[in-house]
């Protein structure tokens, strides 16, 4: 069975983790700092704050932005649940805007049209690894006083050109915070893990505070003990801690961070291999009737299609099921029987029963259409050329066998 996604672990990753297991620190040790520093450098961001997983990273971003009850957060419906759920965790209301029909990323025009009073943040997703139109999205959001959070869980290590200038995902000015996940199915893994990067020192400080119980240990950071006239005896310094607001235990351990450091060294090769596989698929499927290969949104396409170095997380084909005369469940079943795993990315979040109770699907036509057409093929760096050829020929064979092409 060729799964749709899979981690890539080698002996250097294993050795890195074993080294931590033999060391003094399993958590709160030096590997966490080293991973954060390396990750910030890779993105070209000032600060990187690691945490337990991508969902925790989104939750921390909401908390750091001081979003709460009475506020609204708008996101794309074509994403994993966590991009919306993070707003629910802090008591905010979630809204959805439509997606760009070409890229499946959040559409800036729809964002502006559907804007509602009280919206404090936009969560834009780099769908499949393609950066959303962050320049346009940030213009809409910032003109209306909202913060921009880029959910780059699909796009770690990606670079793109915009108006002739190269930018790195996590390093550009159009997001206030950028969020990553290191789940095994993602491009870089720590087992479970997440990261928020930002250039804003205040946000970085709040993210660190909130991931560890809202607790400060450094006397200089105390707001009460020091100022209220309570003299802190010299020998107590380093023993005292102070909680300024309730936070969480969302820390990443040194075991995870060590795997992250090792994977970060291999990230560039992962991105390259994923790109190669995407190119092989594109060559094979571009002339197939009723099937549409992934395309770049105009903000990327206008720069030239070969000038970006995108970090493809997913390979999402679009199928004209009616024209092909086969249903998606039928094709999924046939591919699985032939040894090829697939996934649907995504069912629009507003169709999930919990969201459907208060957000009826109303006029998000692009999201409905791209969701219905989508099916993701296997994509991971350890796929061999033979694996890729196998997926290609099995898919074409199944479409031929059912009389679809
Ligand atoms: C994976 C993912 C998340 C959540 O990350 P976890 O580490 O699994 O919590 C959030 N948003 C998107 C778009 C994702 O793909």
Short mmCIF file of C-alpha atoms and ligand atoms in Angstrom, two decimals:
data_model
loop_
_atom_site.label_atom_id
_atom_site.label_comp_id
_atom_site.label_asym_id
_atom_site.label_seq_id
_atom_site.Cartn_x
_atom_site.Cartn_y
_atom_site.Cartn_z
CA UNK A 1 0.00 0.00 0.00
CA UNK A 2 1.32 3.45 -0.92
CA UNK A 3 -0.18 5.81 1.69
CA UNK A 4 -1.14 9.39 0.80
CA UNK A 5 1.48 10.76 3.20
CA UNK A 6 4.25 9.46 5.39
CA UNK A 7 7.16 10.70 7.53
CA UNK A 8 10.75 10.42 6.39
CA UNK A 9 13.03 9.23 9.22
CA UNK A 10 16.66 8.24 8.74
CA UNK A 11 19.52 7.12 11.01
CA UNK A 12 20.59 10.71 11.69
CA UNK A 13 17.11 11.48 13.08
CA UNK A 14 17.23 8.38 15.26
CA UNK A 15 20.71 9.23 16.57
CA UNK A 16 19.59 12.78 17.42
CA UNK A 17 16.70 11.51 19.55
CA UNK A 18 18.82 8.84 21.26
CA UNK A 19 21.38 11.48 22.19
CA UNK A 20 18.71 13.43 24.10
CA UNK A 21 17.53 10.29 25.87
CA UNK A 22 21.08 9.87 27.22
CA UNK A 23 21.32 13.55 28.25
CA UNK A 24 20.22 15.44 31.38
CA UNK A 25 17.21 17.17 29.81
CA UNK A 26 14.19 15.45 28.32
CA UNK A 27 12.27 18.74 28.37
CA UNK A 28 12.97 22.45 29.05
CA UNK A 29 16.55 21.86 27.91
CA UNK A 30 18.90 23.21 25.24
CA UNK A 31 17.41 21.37 22.23
CA UNK A 32 14.24 23.45 22.35
CA UNK A 33 16.22 26.71 22.09
CA UNK A 34 18.40 25.27 19.33
CA UNK A 35 15.38 24.14 17.31
CA UNK A 36 13.67 27.51 17.70
CA UNK A 37 16.80 29.41 16.67
CA UNK A 38 17.34 27.19 13.64
CA UNK A 39 13.70 27.43 12.61
CA UNK A 40 13.61 31.23 12.94
CA UNK A 41 16.75 31.43 10.80
CA UNK A 42 15.27 29.13 8.15
CA UNK A 43 12.14 31.35 7.92
CA UNK A 44 14.01 34.63 8.21
CA UNK A 45 11.80 35.55 11.19
CA UNK A 46 12.97 37.21 14.40
CA UNK A 47 11.24 34.88 16.85
CA UNK A 48 10.14 31.25 16.81
CA UNK A 49 8.16 29.78 19.71
CA UNK A 50 7.77 26.00 19.68
CA UNK A 51 4.83 24.17 21.21
CA UNK A 52 3.07 20.83 21.53
CA UNK A 53 1.37 20.70 18.11
CA UNK A 54 -0.01 22.88 15.32
CA UNK A 55 -3.41 23.17 16.99
CA UNK A 56 -1.76 24.44 20.20
CA UNK A 57 0.20 26.89 18.04
CA UNK A 58 -3.05 28.27 16.59
CA UNK A 59 -4.60 28.44 20.06
CA UNK A 60 -1.54 30.29 21.40
CA UNK A 61 -1.71 32.70 18.46
CA UNK A 62 -5.34 33.51 19.36
CA UNK A 63 -4.42 34.02 23.02
CA UNK A 64 -1.36 36.11 22.20
CA UNK A 65 -3.57 38.31 19.99
CA UNK A 66 -5.96 38.69 22.98
CA UNK A 67 -8.92 37.40 21.01
CA UNK A 68 -11.82 36.33 23.18
CA UNK A 69 -15.56 36.28 23.77
CA UNK A 70 -17.41 38.79 21.60
CA UNK A 71 -14.69 38.82 18.92
CA UNK A 72 -14.96 37.28 15.48
CA UNK A 73 -12.32 35.38 13.51
CA UNK A 74 -12.61 34.63 9.82
CA UNK A 75 -10.91 31.75 8.04
CA UNK A 76 -11.11 29.59 4.95
CA UNK A 77 -13.46 26.60 4.89
CA UNK A 78 -10.98 24.54 2.85
CA UNK A 79 -8.69 23.59 5.70
CA UNK A 80 -8.17 21.24 8.60
CA UNK A 81 -10.58 21.79 11.52
CA UNK A 82 -7.95 23.41 13.75
CA UNK A 83 -7.77 26.64 11.67
CA UNK A 84 -11.35 27.35 12.79
CA UNK A 85 -11.46 25.56 16.15
CA UNK A 86 -8.70 27.77 17.59
CA UNK A 87 -11.14 30.70 17.60
CA UNK A 88 -13.79 28.60 19.34
CA UNK A 89 -11.30 27.71 22.11
CA UNK A 90 -11.03 31.39 23.11
CA UNK A 91 -14.78 32.01 22.91
CA UNK A 92 -14.74 33.90 19.60
CA UNK A 93 -17.19 33.41 16.74
CA UNK A 94 -15.94 31.84 13.51
CA UNK A 95 -16.84 33.13 10.06
CA UNK A 96 -15.86 31.68 6.70
CA UNK A 97 -15.03 33.52 3.51
CA UNK A 98 -14.85 31.83 0.11
CA UNK A 99 -11.73 30.49 -1.58
CA UNK A 100 -10.01 31.43 -4.80
CA UNK A 101 -11.31 28.93 -7.39
CA UNK A 102 -7.84 28.27 -8.82
CA UNK A 103 -5.68 27.85 -5.70
CA UNK A 104 -8.29 26.86 -3.07
CA UNK A 105 -6.71 29.49 -0.78
CA UNK A 106 -8.70 32.21 1.02
CA UNK A 107 -10.00 34.80 -1.49
CA UNK A 108 -9.20 38.42 -0.50
CA UNK A 109 -12.25 39.80 -2.37
CA UNK A 110 -14.61 37.42 -0.58
CA UNK A 111 -12.89 38.27 2.70
CA UNK A 112 -13.62 41.97 2.13
CA UNK A 113 -17.22 41.34 1.00
CA UNK A 114 -18.10 39.15 3.94
CA UNK A 115 -16.30 41.21 6.56
CA UNK A 116 -18.27 41.61 9.79
CA UNK A 117 -17.89 44.11 12.61
CA UNK A 118 -15.93 42.75 15.54
CA UNK A 119 -13.55 40.67 13.40
CA UNK A 120 -10.18 40.71 15.15
CA UNK A 121 -8.17 38.19 13.16
CA UNK A 122 -7.94 36.42 9.82
CA UNK A 123 -6.54 32.90 9.63
CA UNK A 124 -5.32 32.29 6.07
CA UNK A 125 -4.12 28.83 5.04
CA UNK A 126 -1.36 28.01 2.55
CA UNK A 127 -3.41 25.23 1.01
CA UNK A 128 -1.40 22.17 -0.11
CA UNK A 129 1.78 24.26 0.24
CA UNK A 130 0.80 27.15 -1.99
CA UNK A 131 1.07 30.46 -0.10
CA UNK A 132 -2.23 32.34 0.04
CA UNK A 133 -2.37 35.84 -1.45
CA UNK A 134 -1.00 37.21 1.82
CA UNK A 135 -0.30 40.71 0.54
CA UNK A 136 -3.93 41.24 -0.50
CA UNK A 137 -5.32 39.42 2.55
CA UNK A 138 -3.23 41.51 4.95
CA UNK A 139 -4.37 44.71 3.22
CA UNK A 140 -8.03 43.79 3.73
CA UNK A 141 -7.43 42.71 7.34
CA UNK A 142 -5.19 45.56 8.47
CA UNK A 143 -7.34 48.29 6.92
CA UNK A 144 -10.09 46.94 9.19
CA UNK A 145 -7.90 46.69 12.28
CA UNK A 146 -7.51 42.91 12.35
CA UNK A 147 -4.44 40.76 12.84
CA UNK A 148 -3.23 38.28 10.21
CA UNK A 149 -2.38 34.72 11.19
CA UNK A 150 -0.97 32.53 8.43
CA UNK A 151 -1.64 28.84 8.95
CA UNK A 152 1.43 27.50 7.14
CA UNK A 153 1.05 23.94 8.40
CA UNK A 154 1.23 22.82 4.74
CA UNK A 155 4.02 25.10 3.62
CA UNK A 156 7.12 24.73 5.81
CA UNK A 157 10.31 25.67 3.98
CA UNK A 158 8.51 27.20 1.00
CA UNK A 159 9.74 30.25 -0.87
CA UNK A 160 7.81 32.37 -3.34
CA UNK A 161 8.33 35.42 -5.47
CA UNK A 162 6.03 38.40 -5.20
CA UNK A 163 6.49 41.59 -7.25
CA UNK A 164 9.92 40.38 -8.20
CA UNK A 165 11.14 39.84 -4.62
CA UNK A 166 11.70 36.43 -3.05
CA UNK A 167 9.95 35.73 0.27
CA UNK A 168 10.04 32.81 2.67
CA UNK A 169 6.90 31.41 4.30
CA UNK A 170 7.09 32.69 7.88
CA UNK A 171 9.52 35.48 7.01
CA UNK A 172 7.44 38.06 5.13
CA UNK A 173 5.68 41.13 6.50
CA UNK A 174 2.08 40.23 5.60
CA UNK A 175 1.45 37.92 8.56
CA UNK A 176 1.68 38.96 12.20
CA UNK A 177 2.15 35.34 13.22
CA UNK A 178 2.76 32.23 11.13
CA UNK A 179 1.87 28.79 12.44
CA UNK A 180 3.41 25.40 11.60
CA UNK A 181 2.63 21.76 12.47
CA UNK A 182 5.16 18.94 12.76
CA UNK A 183 2.69 16.05 12.67
CA UNK A 184 4.20 13.02 10.85
CA UNK A 185 2.11 13.60 7.76
CA UNK A 186 3.54 17.14 7.38
CA UNK A 187 6.76 17.94 5.53
CA UNK A 188 8.96 18.24 8.64
CA UNK A 189 8.07 16.11 11.67
CA UNK A 190 8.81 16.00 15.39
CA UNK A 191 6.18 13.29 16.04
CA UNK A 192 3.83 15.90 17.47
CA UNK A 193 4.91 19.52 17.50
CA UNK A 194 4.15 23.04 16.40
CA UNK A 195 5.71 26.48 16.01
CA UNK A 196 4.62 30.09 15.86
CA UNK A 197 7.00 32.56 14.19
CA UNK A 198 6.69 36.32 14.39
CA UNK A 199 8.72 39.50 14.05
CA UNK A 200 6.79 41.12 16.89
CA UNK A 201 8.64 40.91 20.22
CA UNK A 202 5.50 41.50 22.32
CA UNK A 203 3.63 38.69 20.61
CA UNK A 204 6.65 36.40 20.98
CA UNK A 205 6.84 37.17 24.69
CA UNK A 206 3.13 36.44 25.18
CA UNK A 207 3.40 33.19 23.21
CA UNK A 208 6.22 32.02 25.51
CA UNK A 209 4.32 33.06 28.61
CA UNK A 210 1.08 31.35 27.58
CA UNK A 211 2.67 28.07 26.49
CA UNK A 212 3.99 27.63 30.05
CA UNK A 213 1.10 28.32 32.45
CA UNK A 214 1.35 32.11 32.05
CA UNK A 215 4.19 31.87 34.49
CA UNK A 216 7.33 34.01 34.71
CA UNK A 217 10.38 33.02 36.67
CA UNK A 218 12.69 35.93 36.08
CA UNK A 219 12.47 38.54 38.82
CA UNK A 220 12.65 41.35 36.27
CA UNK A 221 9.41 40.18 34.74
CA UNK A 222 7.48 40.20 38.00
CA UNK A 223 4.72 42.73 38.05
CA UNK A 224 3.63 42.31 41.67
CA UNK A 225 6.22 40.80 43.97
CA UNK A 226 8.91 43.27 43.09
CA UNK A 227 6.77 46.37 42.84
CA UNK A 228 4.51 45.90 45.82
CA UNK A 229 7.43 46.56 48.10
CA UNK A 230 7.97 42.91 48.91
CA UNK A 231 11.70 42.65 49.02
CA UNK A 232 12.91 39.47 47.37
CA UNK A 233 15.76 38.01 49.29
CA UNK A 234 18.80 37.32 47.15
CA UNK A 235 18.65 33.59 47.89
CA UNK A 236 15.01 33.39 46.74
CA UNK A 237 15.74 34.66 43.25
CA UNK A 238 15.37 31.76 40.88
CA UNK A 239 12.95 30.01 43.21
CA UNK A 240 10.02 32.33 42.86
CA UNK A 241 7.54 32.33 40.05
CA UNK A 242 4.57 34.48 39.29
CA UNK A 243 1.43 33.83 37.21
CA UNK A 244 0.14 36.87 35.41
CA UNK A 245 -2.67 35.18 33.51
CA UNK A 246 -3.69 31.55 33.11
CA UNK A 247 -1.74 29.78 30.39
CA UNK A 248 -1.32 26.18 29.34
CA UNK A 249 1.31 23.48 29.30
CA UNK A 250 1.87 23.50 25.55
CA UNK A 251 5.65 23.01 25.64
CA UNK A 252 7.59 20.92 23.13
CA UNK A 253 9.99 18.44 24.75
CA UNK A 254 13.71 18.19 24.00
CA UNK A 255 13.10 14.74 22.56
CA UNK A 256 10.79 16.25 19.95
CA UNK A 257 13.00 19.28 19.41
CA UNK A 258 16.05 17.08 18.71
CA UNK A 259 14.11 15.32 15.97
CA UNK A 260 13.09 18.76 14.67
CA UNK A 261 16.71 19.96 14.52
CA UNK A 262 17.69 16.86 12.59
CA UNK A 263 14.72 17.15 10.23
CA UNK A 264 15.44 20.84 9.65
CA UNK A 265 18.83 19.85 8.19
CA UNK A 266 16.99 17.64 5.70
CA UNK A 267 14.14 20.07 4.95
CA UNK A 268 15.63 21.40 1.74
CA UNK A 269 15.97 17.88 0.32
CA UNK A 270 12.36 17.10 1.34
CA UNK A 271 11.12 20.17 -0.50
CA UNK A 272 13.15 19.28 -3.60
CA UNK A 273 11.92 15.68 -3.70
CA UNK A 274 8.29 16.72 -3.22
CA UNK A 275 8.67 19.19 -6.07
CA UNK A 276 10.08 16.45 -8.33
CA UNK A 277 7.15 14.17 -7.60
CA UNK A 278 4.67 16.99 -8.23
CA UNK A 279 6.35 17.63 -11.61
CA UNK A 280 6.12 13.93 -12.54
CA UNK A 281 2.44 13.87 -11.65
CA UNK A 282 1.78 17.11 -13.53
CA UNK A 283 3.47 15.75 -16.66
CA UNK A 284 1.41 12.57 -16.47
CA UNK A 285 -1.98 14.14 -15.78
CA UNK A 286 -1.93 17.51 -17.54
CA UNK A 287 -3.46 16.16 -20.73
CA UNK A 288 -5.96 13.83 -19.07
CA UNK A 289 -9.53 14.78 -19.96
CA UNK A 290 -11.76 15.52 -16.93
CA UNK A 291 -8.80 15.85 -14.57
CA UNK A 292 -7.22 19.15 -13.54
CA UNK A 293 -3.71 19.39 -12.08
CA UNK A 294 -2.93 21.86 -9.25
CA UNK A 295 -2.58 25.41 -10.52
CA UNK A 296 -1.04 28.54 -9.02
CA UNK A 297 -3.19 31.50 -8.06
CA UNK A 298 -2.71 34.61 -10.20
CA UNK A 299 -0.54 36.34 -7.54
CA UNK A 300 2.03 33.55 -7.99
CA UNK A 301 1.36 32.66 -11.62
CA UNK A 302 1.91 36.29 -12.70
CA UNK A 303 5.48 36.16 -11.37
CA UNK A 304 6.26 33.19 -13.61
CA UNK A 305 5.54 29.58 -12.72
CA UNK A 306 9.17 28.46 -12.33
CA UNK A 307 10.48 31.20 -10.05
CA UNK A 308 8.94 29.83 -6.83
CA UNK A 309 10.30 27.10 -4.62
CA UNK A 310 7.05 25.88 -3.12
CA UNK A 311 6.97 23.28 -0.41
CA UNK A 312 4.19 20.99 -1.64
CA UNK A 313 2.48 19.16 1.22
CA UNK A 314 -0.38 17.72 -0.82
CA UNK A 315 -0.97 16.80 -4.43
CA UNK A 316 -4.65 17.58 -4.95
CA UNK A 317 -6.15 16.66 -8.31
CA UNK A 318 -9.58 17.92 -9.33
CA UNK A 319 -11.94 15.55 -11.06
CA UNK A 320 -15.00 16.23 -13.15
CA UNK A 321 -16.88 13.27 -11.68
CA UNK A 322 -19.99 13.72 -13.82
CA UNK A 323 -17.96 14.05 -17.02
CA UNK A 324 -15.82 11.04 -16.13
CA UNK A 325 -18.85 8.99 -15.14
CA UNK A 326 -17.35 7.79 -11.87
CA UNK A 327 -18.03 8.87 -8.30
CA UNK A 328 -15.32 9.88 -5.84
CA UNK A 329 -16.11 7.06 -3.36
CA UNK A 330 -15.93 4.56 -6.22
CA UNK A 331 -12.52 5.82 -7.39
CA UNK A 332 -11.20 5.90 -3.80
CA UNK A 333 -12.33 2.30 -3.35
CA UNK A 334 -10.76 1.14 -6.61
CA UNK A 335 -7.46 2.90 -5.90
CA UNK A 336 -7.32 1.46 -2.39
CA UNK A 337 -7.91 -2.04 -3.77
CA UNK A 338 -5.01 -1.45 -6.17
CA UNK A 339 -2.73 -0.31 -3.33
CA UNK A 340 -2.95 3.47 -3.57
CA UNK A 341 -4.05 5.53 -0.58
CA UNK A 342 -5.88 8.83 -1.15
CA UNK A 343 -7.55 11.53 0.96
CA UNK A 344 -10.10 14.28 0.47
CA UNK A 345 -8.72 17.75 1.31
CA UNK A 346 -11.09 19.00 2.54
CA UNK A 347 -14.77 18.78 3.34
CA UNK A 348 -15.63 22.50 3.93
CA UNK A 349 -15.40 23.11 7.68
CA UNK A 350 -18.88 24.72 7.72
CA UNK A 351 -20.39 21.37 6.71
CA UNK A 352 -19.06 19.71 9.87
CA UNK A 353 -22.09 19.00 12.07
CA UNK A 354 -20.93 21.25 14.92
CA UNK A 355 -20.38 24.25 12.61
CA UNK A 356 -23.42 23.50 10.46
CA UNK A 357 -25.63 24.19 13.48
CA UNK A 358 -24.80 27.88 13.40
CA UNK A 359 -23.16 28.51 10.06
CA UNK A 360 -25.39 27.30 7.24
CA UNK A 361 -23.56 26.98 3.96
CA UNK A 362 -24.54 30.17 2.21
CA UNK A 363 -23.05 31.11 -1.08
CA UNK A 364 -19.51 29.84 -0.64
CA UNK A 365 -19.74 28.35 -4.10
CA UNK A 366 -16.02 28.04 -4.83
CA UNK A 367 -15.42 26.17 -1.59
CA UNK A 368 -18.27 23.78 -2.35
CA UNK A 369 -16.99 23.19 -5.89
CA UNK A 370 -13.30 22.67 -5.11
CA UNK A 371 -14.15 20.40 -2.21
CA UNK A 372 -16.36 18.17 -4.36
CA UNK A 373 -13.72 17.89 -7.08
CA UNK A 374 -10.72 17.17 -4.85
CA UNK A 375 -8.80 13.97 -4.34
CA UNK A 376 -5.21 13.88 -3.04
CA UNK A 377 -2.67 11.39 -4.35
CA UNK A 378 0.31 10.06 -2.35
CA UNK A 379 3.09 12.59 -1.85
CA UNK A 380 6.07 12.10 0.45
CA UNK A 381 9.86 12.32 -0.05
CA UNK A 382 10.64 8.62 0.32
CA UNK A 383 8.38 7.72 -2.62
CA UNK A 384 10.61 6.19 -5.28
CA UNK A 385 10.21 6.96 -8.99
CA UNK A 386 8.75 3.46 -9.28
CA UNK A 387 6.15 4.33 -6.61
CA UNK A 388 5.24 7.49 -8.51
CA UNK A 389 4.95 5.57 -11.80
CA UNK A 390 2.80 2.98 -10.06
CA UNK A 391 0.38 5.63 -8.76
CA UNK A 392 0.20 7.24 -12.20
CA UNK A 393 -0.47 4.02 -14.08
CA UNK A 394 -2.96 2.71 -11.52
CA UNK A 395 -4.98 5.93 -11.62
CA UNK A 396 -5.01 6.01 -15.43
CA UNK A 397 -5.82 2.28 -15.59
CA UNK A 398 -8.77 2.71 -13.21
CA UNK A 399 -10.15 5.62 -15.23
CA UNK A 400 -9.75 3.59 -18.44
CA UNK A 401 -11.24 0.45 -16.87
CA UNK A 402 -14.37 2.34 -15.83
CA UNK A 403 -14.66 3.87 -19.29
CA UNK A 404 -13.97 7.36 -17.92
CA UNK A 405 -11.15 8.20 -20.33
C1 LIG B 1 -2.11 19.72 10.42
C2 LIG B 1 -2.79 21.00 10.39
C3 LIG B 1 -3.12 21.70 11.57
C4 LIG B 1 -2.99 21.11 12.95
O1 LIG B 1 -1.74 20.65 13.29
P1 LIG B 1 -1.56 19.51 14.42
O2 LIG B 1 -0.08 19.52 14.65
O3 LIG B 1 -2.07 18.24 13.85
O4 LIG B 1 -2.32 19.95 15.62
C5 LIG B 1 -3.67 22.96 11.44
N1 LIG B 1 -3.92 23.50 10.25
C6 LIG B 1 -3.63 22.85 9.10
C7 LIG B 1 -3.93 23.52 7.79
C8 LIG B 1 -3.08 21.58 9.14
O5 LIG B 1 -2.85 20.93 7.99
#
